[in-house]
JSON list of C-alpha atoms in Angstrom, two decimals:
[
{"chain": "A", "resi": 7, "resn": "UNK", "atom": "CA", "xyz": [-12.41, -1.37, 1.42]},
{"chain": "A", "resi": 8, "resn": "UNK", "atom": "CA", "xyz": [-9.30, -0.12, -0.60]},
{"chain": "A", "resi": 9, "resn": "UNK", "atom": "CA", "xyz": [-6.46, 1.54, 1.76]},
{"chain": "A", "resi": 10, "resn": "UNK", "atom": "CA", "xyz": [-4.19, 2.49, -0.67]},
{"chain": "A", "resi": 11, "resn": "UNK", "atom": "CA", "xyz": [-4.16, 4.21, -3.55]},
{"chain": "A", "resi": 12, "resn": "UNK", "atom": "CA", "xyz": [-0.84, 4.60, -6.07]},
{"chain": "A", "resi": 13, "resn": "UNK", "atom": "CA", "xyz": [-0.34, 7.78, -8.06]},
{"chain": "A", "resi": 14, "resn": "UNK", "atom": "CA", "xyz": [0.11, 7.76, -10.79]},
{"chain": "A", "resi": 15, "resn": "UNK", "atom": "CA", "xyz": [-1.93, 4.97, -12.57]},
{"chain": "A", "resi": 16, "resn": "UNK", "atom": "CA", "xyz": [0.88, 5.04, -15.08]},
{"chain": "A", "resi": 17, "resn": "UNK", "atom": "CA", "xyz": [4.28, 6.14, -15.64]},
{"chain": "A", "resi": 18, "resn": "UNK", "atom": "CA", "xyz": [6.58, 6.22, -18.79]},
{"chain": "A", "resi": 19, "resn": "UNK", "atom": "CA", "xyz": [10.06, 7.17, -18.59]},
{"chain": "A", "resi": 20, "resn": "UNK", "atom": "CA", "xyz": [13.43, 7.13, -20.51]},
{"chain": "A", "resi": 21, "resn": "UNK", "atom": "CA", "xyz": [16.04, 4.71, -19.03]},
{"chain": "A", "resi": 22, "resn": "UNK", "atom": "CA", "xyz": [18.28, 5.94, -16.56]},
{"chain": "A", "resi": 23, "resn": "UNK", "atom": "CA", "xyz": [16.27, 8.49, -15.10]},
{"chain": "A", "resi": 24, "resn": "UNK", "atom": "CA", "xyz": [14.37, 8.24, -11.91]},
{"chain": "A", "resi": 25, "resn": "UNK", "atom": "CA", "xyz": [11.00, 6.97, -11.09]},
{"chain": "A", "resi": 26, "resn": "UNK", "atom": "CA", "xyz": [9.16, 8.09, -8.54]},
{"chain": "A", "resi": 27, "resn": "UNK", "atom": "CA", "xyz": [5.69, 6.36, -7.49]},
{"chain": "A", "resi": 28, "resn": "UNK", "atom": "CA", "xyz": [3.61, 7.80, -4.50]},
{"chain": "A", "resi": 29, "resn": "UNK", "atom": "CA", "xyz": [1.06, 5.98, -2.13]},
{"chain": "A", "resi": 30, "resn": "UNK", "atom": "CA", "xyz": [-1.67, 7.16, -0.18]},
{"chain": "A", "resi": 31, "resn": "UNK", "atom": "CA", "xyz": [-3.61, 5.45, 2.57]},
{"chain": "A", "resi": 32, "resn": "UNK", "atom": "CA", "xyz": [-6.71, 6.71, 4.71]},
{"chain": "A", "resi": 33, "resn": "UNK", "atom": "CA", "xyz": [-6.24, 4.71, 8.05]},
{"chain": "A", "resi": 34, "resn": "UNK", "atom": "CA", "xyz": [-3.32, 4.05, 10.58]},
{"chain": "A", "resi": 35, "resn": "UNK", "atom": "CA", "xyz": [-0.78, 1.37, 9.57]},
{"chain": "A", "resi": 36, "resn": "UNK", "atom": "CA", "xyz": [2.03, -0.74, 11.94]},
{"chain": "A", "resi": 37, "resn": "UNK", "atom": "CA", "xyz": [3.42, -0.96, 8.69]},
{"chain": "A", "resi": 38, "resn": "UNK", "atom": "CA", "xyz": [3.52, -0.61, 4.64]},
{"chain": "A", "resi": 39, "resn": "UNK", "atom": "CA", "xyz": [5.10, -2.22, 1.86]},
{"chain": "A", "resi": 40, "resn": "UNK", "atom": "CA", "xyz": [5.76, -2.25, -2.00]},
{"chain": "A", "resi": 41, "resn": "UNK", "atom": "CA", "xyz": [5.76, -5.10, -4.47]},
{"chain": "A", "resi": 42, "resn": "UNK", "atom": "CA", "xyz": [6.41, -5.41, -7.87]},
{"chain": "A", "resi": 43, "resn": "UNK", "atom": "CA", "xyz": [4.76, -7.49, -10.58]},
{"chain": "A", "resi": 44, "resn": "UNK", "atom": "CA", "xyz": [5.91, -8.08, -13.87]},
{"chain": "A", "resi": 45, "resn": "UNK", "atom": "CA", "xyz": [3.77, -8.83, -16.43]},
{"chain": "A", "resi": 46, "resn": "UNK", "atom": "CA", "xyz": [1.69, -11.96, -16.50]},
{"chain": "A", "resi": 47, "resn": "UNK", "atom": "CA", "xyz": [4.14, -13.16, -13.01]},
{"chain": "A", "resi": 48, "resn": "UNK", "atom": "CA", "xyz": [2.98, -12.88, -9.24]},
{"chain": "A", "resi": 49, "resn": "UNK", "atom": "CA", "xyz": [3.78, -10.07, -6.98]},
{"chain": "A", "resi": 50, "resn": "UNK", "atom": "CA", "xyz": [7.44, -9.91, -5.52]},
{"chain": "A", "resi": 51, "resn": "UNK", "atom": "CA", "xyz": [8.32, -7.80, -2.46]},
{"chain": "A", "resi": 52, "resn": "UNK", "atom": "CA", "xyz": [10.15, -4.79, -2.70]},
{"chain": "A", "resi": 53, "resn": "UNK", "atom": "CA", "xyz": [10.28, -3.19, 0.83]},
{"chain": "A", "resi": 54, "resn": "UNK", "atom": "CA", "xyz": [8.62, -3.31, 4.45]},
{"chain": "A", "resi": 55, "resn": "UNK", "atom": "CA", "xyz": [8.76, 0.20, 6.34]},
{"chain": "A", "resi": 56, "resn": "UNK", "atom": "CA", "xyz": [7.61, 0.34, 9.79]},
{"chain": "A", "resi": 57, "resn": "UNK", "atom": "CA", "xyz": [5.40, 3.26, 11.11]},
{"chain": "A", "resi": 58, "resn": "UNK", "atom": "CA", "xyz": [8.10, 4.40, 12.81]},
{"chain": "A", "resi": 59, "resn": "UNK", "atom": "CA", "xyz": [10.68, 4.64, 10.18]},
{"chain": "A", "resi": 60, "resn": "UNK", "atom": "CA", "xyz": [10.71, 7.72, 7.87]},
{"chain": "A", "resi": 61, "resn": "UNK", "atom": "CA", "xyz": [12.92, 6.28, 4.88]},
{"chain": "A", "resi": 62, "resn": "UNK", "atom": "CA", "xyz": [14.39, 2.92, 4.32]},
{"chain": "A", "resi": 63, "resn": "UNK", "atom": "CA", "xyz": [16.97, 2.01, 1.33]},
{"chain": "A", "resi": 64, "resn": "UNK", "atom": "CA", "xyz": [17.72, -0.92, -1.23]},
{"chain": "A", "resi": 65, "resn": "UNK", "atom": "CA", "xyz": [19.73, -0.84, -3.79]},
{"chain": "A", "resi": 66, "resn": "UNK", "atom": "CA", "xyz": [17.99, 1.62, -6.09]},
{"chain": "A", "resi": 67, "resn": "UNK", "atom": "CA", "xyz": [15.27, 1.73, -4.46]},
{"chain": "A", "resi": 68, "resn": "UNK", "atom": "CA", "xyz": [14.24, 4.23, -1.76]},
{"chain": "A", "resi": 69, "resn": "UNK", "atom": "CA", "xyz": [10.87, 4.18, -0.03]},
{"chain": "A", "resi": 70, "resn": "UNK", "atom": "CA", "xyz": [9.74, 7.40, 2.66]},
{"chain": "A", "resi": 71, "resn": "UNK", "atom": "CA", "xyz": [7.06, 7.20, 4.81]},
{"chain": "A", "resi": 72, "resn": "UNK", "atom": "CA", "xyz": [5.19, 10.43, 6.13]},
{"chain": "A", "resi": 73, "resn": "UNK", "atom": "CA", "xyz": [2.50, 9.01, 8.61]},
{"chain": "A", "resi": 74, "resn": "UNK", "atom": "CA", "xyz": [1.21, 12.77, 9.26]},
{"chain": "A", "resi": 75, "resn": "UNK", "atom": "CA", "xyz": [0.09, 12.58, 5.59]},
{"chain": "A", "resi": 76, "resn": "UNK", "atom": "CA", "xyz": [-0.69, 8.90, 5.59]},
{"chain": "A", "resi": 77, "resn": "UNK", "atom": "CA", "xyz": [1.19, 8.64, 2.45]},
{"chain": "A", "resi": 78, "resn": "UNK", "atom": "CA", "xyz": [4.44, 6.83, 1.14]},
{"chain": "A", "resi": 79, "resn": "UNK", "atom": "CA", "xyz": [6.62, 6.96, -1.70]},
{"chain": "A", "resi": 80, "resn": "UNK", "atom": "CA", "xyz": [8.90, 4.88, -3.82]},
{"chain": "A", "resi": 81, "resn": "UNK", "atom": "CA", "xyz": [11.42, 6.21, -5.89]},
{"chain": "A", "resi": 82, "resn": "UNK", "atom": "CA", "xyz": [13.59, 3.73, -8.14]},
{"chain": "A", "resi": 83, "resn": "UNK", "atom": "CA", "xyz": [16.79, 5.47, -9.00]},
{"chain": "A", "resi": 84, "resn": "UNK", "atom": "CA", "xyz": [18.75, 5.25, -12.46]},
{"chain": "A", "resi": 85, "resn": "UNK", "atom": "CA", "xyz": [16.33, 3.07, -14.11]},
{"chain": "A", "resi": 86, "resn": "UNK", "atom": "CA", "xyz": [16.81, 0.18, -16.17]},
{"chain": "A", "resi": 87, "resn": "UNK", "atom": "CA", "xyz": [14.51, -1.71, -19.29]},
{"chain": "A", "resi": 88, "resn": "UNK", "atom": "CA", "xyz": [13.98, -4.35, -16.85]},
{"chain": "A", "resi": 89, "resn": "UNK", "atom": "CA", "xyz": [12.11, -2.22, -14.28]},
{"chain": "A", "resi": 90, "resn": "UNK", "atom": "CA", "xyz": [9.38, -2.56, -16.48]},
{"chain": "A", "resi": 91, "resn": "UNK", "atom": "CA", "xyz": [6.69, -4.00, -14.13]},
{"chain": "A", "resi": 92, "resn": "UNK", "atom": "CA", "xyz": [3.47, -2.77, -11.98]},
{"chain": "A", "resi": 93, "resn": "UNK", "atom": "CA", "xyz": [4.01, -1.66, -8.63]},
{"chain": "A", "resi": 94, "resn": "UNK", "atom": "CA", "xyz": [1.69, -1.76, -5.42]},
{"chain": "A", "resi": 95, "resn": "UNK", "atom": "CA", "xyz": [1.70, -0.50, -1.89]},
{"chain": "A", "resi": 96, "resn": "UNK", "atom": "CA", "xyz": [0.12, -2.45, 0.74]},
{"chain": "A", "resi": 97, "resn": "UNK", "atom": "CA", "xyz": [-0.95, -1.81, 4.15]},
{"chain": "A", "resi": 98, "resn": "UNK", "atom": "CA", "xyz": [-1.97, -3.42, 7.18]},
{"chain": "A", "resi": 99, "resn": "UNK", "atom": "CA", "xyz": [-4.25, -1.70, 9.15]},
{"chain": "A", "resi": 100, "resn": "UNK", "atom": "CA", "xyz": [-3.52, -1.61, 12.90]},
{"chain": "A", "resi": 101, "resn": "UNK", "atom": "CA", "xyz": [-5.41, -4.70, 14.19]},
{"chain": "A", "resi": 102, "resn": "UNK", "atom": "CA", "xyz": [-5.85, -6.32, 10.80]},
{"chain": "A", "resi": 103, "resn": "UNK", "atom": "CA", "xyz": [-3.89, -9.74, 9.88]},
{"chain": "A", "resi": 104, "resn": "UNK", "atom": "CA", "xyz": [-3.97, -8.91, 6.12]},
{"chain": "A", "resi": 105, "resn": "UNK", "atom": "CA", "xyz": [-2.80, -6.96, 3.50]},
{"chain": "A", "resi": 106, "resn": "UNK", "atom": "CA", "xyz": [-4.82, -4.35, 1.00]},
{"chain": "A", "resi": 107, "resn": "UNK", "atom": "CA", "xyz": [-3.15, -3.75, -1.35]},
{"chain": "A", "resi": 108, "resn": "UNK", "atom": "CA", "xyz": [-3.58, -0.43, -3.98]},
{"chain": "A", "resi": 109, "resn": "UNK", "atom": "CA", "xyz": [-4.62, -0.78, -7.93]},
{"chain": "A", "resi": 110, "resn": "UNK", "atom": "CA", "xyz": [-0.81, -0.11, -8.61]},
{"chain": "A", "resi": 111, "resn": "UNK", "atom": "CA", "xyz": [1.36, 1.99, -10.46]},
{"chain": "A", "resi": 112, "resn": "UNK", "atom": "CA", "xyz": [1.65, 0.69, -14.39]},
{"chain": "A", "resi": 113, "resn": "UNK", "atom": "CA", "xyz": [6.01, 1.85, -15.06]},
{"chain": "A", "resi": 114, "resn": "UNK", "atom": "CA", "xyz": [7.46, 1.83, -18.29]},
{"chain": "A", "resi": 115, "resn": "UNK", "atom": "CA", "xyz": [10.97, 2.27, -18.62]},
{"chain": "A", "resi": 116, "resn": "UNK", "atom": "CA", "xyz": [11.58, 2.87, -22.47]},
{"chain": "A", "resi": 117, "resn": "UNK", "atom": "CA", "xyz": [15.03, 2.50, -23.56]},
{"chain": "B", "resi": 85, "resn": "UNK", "atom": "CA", "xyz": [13.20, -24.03, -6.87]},
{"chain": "B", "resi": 86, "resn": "UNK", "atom": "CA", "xyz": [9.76, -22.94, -6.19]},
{"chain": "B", "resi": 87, "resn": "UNK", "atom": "CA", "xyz": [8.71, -20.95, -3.31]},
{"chain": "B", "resi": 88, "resn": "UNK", "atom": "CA", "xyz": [5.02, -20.94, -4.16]},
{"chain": "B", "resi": 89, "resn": "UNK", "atom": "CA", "xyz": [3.43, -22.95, -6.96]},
{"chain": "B", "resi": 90, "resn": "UNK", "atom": "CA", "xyz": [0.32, -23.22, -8.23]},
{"chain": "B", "resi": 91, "resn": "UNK", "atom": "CA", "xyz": [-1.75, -25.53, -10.49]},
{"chain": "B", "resi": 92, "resn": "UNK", "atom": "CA", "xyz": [-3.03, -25.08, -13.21]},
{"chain": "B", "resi": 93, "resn": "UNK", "atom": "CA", "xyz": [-1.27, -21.66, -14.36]},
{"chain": "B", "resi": 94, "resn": "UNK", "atom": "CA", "xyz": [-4.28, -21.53, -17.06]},
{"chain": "B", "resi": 95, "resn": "UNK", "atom": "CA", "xyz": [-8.16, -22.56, -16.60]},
{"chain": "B", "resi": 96, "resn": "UNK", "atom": "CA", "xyz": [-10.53, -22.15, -19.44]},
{"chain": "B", "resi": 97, "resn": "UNK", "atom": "CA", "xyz": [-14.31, -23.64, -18.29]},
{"chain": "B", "resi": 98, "resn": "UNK", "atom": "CA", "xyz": [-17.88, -22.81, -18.83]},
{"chain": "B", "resi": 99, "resn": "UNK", "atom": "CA", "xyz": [-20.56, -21.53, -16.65]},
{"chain": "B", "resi": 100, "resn": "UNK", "atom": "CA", "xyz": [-21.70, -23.70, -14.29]},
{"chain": "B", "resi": 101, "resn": "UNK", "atom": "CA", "xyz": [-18.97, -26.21, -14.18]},
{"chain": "B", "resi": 102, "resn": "UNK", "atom": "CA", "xyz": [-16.92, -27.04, -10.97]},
{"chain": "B", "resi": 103, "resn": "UNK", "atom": "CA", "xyz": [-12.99, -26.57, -11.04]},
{"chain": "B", "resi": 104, "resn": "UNK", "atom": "CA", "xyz": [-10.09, -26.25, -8.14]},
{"chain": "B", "resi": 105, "resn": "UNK", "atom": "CA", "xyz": [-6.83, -24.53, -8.03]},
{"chain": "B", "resi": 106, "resn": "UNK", "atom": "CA", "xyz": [-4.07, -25.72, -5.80]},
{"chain": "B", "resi": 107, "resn": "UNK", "atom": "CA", "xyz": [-1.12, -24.08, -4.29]},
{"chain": "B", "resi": 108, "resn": "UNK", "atom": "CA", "xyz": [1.69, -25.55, -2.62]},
{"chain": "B", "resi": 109, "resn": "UNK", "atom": "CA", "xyz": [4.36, -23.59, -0.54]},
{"chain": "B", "resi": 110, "resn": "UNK", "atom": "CA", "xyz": [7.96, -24.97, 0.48]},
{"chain": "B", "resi": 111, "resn": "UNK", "atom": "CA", "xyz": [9.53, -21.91, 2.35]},
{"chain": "B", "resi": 112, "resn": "UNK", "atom": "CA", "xyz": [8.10, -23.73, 5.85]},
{"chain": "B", "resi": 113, "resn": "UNK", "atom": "CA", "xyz": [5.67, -20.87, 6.36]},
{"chain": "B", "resi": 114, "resn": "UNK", "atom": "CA", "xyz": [2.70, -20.85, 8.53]},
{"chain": "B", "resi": 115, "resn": "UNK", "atom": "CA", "xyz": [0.14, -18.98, 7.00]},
{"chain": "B", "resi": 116, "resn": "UNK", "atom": "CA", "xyz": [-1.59, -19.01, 3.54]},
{"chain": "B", "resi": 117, "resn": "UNK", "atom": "CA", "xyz": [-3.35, -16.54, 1.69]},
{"chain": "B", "resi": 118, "resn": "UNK", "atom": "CA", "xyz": [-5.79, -16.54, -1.94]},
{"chain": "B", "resi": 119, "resn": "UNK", "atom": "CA", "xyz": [-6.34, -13.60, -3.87]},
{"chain": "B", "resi": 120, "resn": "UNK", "atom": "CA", "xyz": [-8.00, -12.46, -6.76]},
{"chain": "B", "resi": 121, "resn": "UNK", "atom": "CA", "xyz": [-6.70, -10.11, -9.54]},
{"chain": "B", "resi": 122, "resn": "UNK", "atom": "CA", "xyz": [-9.27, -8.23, -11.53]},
{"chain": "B", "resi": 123, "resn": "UNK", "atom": "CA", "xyz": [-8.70, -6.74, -15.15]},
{"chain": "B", "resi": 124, "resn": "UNK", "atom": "CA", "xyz": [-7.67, -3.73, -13.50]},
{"chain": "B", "resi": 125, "resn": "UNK", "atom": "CA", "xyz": [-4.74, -5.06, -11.32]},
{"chain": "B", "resi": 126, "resn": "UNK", "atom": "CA", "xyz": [-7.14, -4.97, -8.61]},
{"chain": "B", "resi": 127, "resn": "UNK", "atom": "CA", "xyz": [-5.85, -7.38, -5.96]},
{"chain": "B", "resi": 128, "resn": "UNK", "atom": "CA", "xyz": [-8.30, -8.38, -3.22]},
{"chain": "B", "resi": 129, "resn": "UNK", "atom": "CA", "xyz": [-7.77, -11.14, -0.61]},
{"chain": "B", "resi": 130, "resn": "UNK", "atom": "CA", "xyz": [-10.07, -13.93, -0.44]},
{"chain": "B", "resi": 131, "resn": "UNK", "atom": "CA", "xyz": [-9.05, -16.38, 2.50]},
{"chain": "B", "resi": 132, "resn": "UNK", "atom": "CA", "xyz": [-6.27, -16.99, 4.54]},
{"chain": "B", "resi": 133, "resn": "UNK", "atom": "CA", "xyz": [-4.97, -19.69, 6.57]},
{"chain": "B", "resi": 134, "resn": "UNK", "atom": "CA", "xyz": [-2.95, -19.80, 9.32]},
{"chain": "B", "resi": 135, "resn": "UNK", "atom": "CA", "xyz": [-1.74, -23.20, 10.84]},
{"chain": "B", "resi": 136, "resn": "UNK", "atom": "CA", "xyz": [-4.63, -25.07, 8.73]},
{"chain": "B", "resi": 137, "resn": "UNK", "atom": "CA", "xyz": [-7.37, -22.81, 10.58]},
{"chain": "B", "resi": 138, "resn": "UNK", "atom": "CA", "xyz": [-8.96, -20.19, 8.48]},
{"chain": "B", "resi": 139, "resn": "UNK", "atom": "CA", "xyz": [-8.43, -16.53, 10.33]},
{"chain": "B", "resi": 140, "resn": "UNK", "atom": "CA", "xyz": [-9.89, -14.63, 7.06]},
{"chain": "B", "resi": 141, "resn": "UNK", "atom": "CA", "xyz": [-12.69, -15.21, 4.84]},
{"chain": "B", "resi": 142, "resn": "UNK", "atom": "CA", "xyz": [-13.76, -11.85, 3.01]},
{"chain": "B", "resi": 143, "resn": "UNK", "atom": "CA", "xyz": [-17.38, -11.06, 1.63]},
{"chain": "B", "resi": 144, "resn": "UNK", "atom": "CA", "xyz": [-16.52, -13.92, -1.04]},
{"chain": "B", "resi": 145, "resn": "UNK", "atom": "CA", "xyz": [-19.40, -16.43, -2.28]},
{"chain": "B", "resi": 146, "resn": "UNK", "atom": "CA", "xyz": [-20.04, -19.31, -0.55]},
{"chain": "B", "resi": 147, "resn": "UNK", "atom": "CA", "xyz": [-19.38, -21.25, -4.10]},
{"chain": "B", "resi": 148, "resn": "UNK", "atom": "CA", "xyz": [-15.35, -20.31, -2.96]},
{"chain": "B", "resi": 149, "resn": "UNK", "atom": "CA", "xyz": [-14.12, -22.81, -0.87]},
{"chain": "B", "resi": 150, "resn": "UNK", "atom": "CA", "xyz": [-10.92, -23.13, 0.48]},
{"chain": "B", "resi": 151, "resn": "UNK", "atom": "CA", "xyz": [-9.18, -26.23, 1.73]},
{"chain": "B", "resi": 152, "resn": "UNK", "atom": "CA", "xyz": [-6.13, -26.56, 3.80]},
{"chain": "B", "resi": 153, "resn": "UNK", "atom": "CA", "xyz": [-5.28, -30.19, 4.22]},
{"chain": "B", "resi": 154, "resn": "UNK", "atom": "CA", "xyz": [-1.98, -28.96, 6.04]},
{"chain": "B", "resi": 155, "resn": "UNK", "atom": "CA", "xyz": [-0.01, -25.68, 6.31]},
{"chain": "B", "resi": 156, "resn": "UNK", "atom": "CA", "xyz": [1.97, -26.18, 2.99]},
{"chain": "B", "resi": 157, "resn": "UNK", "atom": "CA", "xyz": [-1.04, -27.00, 0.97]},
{"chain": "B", "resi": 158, "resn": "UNK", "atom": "CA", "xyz": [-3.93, -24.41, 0.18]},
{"chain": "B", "resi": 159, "resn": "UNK", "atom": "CA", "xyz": [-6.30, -25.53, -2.72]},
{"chain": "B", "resi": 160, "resn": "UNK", "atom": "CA", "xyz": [-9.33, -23.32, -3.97]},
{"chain": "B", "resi": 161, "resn": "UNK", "atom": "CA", "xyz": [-12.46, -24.81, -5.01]},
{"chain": "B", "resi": 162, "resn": "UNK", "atom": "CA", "xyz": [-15.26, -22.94, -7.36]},
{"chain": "B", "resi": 163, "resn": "UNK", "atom": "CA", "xyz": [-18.76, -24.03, -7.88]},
{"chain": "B", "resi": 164, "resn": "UNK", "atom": "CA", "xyz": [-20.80, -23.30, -10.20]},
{"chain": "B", "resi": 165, "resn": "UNK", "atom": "CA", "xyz": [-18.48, -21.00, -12.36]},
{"chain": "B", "resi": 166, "resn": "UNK", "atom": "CA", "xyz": [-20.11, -17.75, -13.55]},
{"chain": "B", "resi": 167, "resn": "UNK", "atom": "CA", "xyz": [-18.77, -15.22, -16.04]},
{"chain": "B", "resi": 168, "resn": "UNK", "atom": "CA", "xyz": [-17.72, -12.78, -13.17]},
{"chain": "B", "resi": 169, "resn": "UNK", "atom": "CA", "xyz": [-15.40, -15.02, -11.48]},
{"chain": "B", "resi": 170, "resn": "UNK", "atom": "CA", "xyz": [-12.54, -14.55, -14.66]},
{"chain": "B", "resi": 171, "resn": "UNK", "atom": "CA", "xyz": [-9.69, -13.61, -13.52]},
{"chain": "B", "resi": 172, "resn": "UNK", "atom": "CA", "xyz": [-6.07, -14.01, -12.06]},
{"chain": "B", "resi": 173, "resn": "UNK", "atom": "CA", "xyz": [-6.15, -15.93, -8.79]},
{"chain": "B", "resi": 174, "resn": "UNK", "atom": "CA", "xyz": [-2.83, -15.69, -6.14]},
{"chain": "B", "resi": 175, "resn": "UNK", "atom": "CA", "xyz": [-1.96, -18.00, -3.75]},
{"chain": "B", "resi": 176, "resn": "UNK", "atom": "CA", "xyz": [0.71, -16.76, -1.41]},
{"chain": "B", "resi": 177, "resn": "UNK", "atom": "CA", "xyz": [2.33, -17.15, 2.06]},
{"chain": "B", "resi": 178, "resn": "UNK", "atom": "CA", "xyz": [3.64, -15.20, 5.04]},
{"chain": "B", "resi": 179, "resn": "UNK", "atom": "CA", "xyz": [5.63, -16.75, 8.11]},
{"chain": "B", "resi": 180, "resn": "UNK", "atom": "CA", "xyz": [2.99, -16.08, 10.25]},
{"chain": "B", "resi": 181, "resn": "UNK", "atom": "CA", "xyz": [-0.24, -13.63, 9.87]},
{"chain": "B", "resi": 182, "resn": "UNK", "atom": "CA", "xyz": [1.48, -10.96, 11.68]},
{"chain": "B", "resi": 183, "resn": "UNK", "atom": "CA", "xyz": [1.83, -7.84, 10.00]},
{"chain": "B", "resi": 184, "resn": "UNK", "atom": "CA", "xyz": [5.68, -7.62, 9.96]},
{"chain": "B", "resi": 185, "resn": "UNK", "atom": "CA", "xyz": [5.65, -10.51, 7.65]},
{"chain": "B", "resi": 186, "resn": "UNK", "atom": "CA", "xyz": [6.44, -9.70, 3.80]},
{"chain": "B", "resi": 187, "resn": "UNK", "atom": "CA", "xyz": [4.34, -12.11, 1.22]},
{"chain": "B", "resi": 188, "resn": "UNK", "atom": "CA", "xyz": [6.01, -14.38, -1.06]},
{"chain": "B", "resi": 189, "resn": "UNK", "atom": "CA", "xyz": [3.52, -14.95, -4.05]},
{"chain": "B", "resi": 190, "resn": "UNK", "atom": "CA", "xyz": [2.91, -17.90, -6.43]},
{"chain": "B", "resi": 191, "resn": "UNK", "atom": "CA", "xyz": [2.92, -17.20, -10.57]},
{"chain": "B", "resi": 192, "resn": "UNK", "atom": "CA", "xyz": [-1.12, -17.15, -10.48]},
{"chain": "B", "resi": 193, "resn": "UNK", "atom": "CA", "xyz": [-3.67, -19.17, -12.51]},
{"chain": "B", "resi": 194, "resn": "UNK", "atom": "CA", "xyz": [-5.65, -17.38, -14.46]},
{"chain": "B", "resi": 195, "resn": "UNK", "atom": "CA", "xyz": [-9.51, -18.08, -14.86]},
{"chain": "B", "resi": 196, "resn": "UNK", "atom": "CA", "xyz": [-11.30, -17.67, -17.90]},
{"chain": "B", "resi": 197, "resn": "UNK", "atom": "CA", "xyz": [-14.99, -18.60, -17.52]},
{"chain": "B", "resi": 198, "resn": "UNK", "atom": "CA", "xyz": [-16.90, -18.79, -21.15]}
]
């Protein structure tokens, strides 16, 4: 079954402003994570945060976690053309040895 | 160099035929994984590996067939093609199954049954 779910299904928005992409998951996690995937490419990864961690930085990037709400977020600051790209949360499941992984959030950053 | 490659990176065939996929990994991890991509970015795991000894096999049909000849090597194998099975198929690896690991993802071959 899907865990998690990106909102929203697509985002358009003028370069050098900030993109924020929000993820929502139904059962308890040890952990969650974001990945990227540019057009016709495989997925790269972003960012791991733990349960127990409420925000975790790189770069640009900045990813919270609120387990209360069983949702995440992932903002990309100052944005660039070459942001363009889907991007997916996936969690684990407590127990599980795999990832599910959401339908993804469609960004375009138009310049 | 490559992390995760796959071969072929395209696959045109019609119904019924037979047709594999490999996937090789160099980063020294334990643990393999095959997904499939739908047309809507869907991603949904298939198998995974772990040490050559399959530890997941999702509701997949038994025409899917994995085969793990040793821990850097995953290949996919697809009887009997039908229509539904088009679409974008990921091989990727983890250092071990264990949640904590991130997945490092190969460039994807993408099925296209006629």
């Amino acid at each position: 079954s899907q865990q998690g779910e990106e909102d929203p299904q697509a985002l358009s928005i003028q370069e050098g402003e900030n993109a924020t992409m929000n993820c929502s998951y139904k059962t308890s996690i040890n952990n969650l994570q974001w990945y990227r995937q540019n057009s016709g490419r495989g997925l790269v990864h972003l960012i791991l945060i733990r349960s127990n961690e409420r925000e975790k930085h790189s770069g640009r990037l900045r990813v919270t976690l609120d387990t209360s709400k069983k949702s995440s977020s992932l903002l990309i600051t100052a944005s660039r053309a070459a942001d363009t790209a889907s991007y997916f949360c996936a969690t684990d499941g407590q127990g599980a040895q795999k990832l599910v992984f959401g339908q993804g959030t469609r960004l375009t950053i138009n310049p | 160099d490559t992390a995760v490659s796959q071969t072929p990176k395209y696959l045109v065939t019609q119904m019924g035929n037979d047709k594999s996929i490999k996937c090789e990994q160099n980063l020294g991890h334990d643990t393999m994984y095959w997904y499939k991509q739908d047309s809507k970015k869907f991603l949904k795991i298939m198998f995974s590996y772990n040490n050559k000894e399959l530890i997941i096999n999702e509701t997949v049909p038994n025409r899917f067939s994995p085969k793990s000849p040793d821990k850097a090597h995953l290949n996919l194998h697809i009887n009997s093609l039908e229509l539904g099975d088009s679409a974008v198929y990921f091989c990727a690896s983890s250092q071990d199954p264990g949640q904590f690991y991130e997945q490092y993802f190969g460039p994807g071959t993408r099925l296209t049954v006629t």
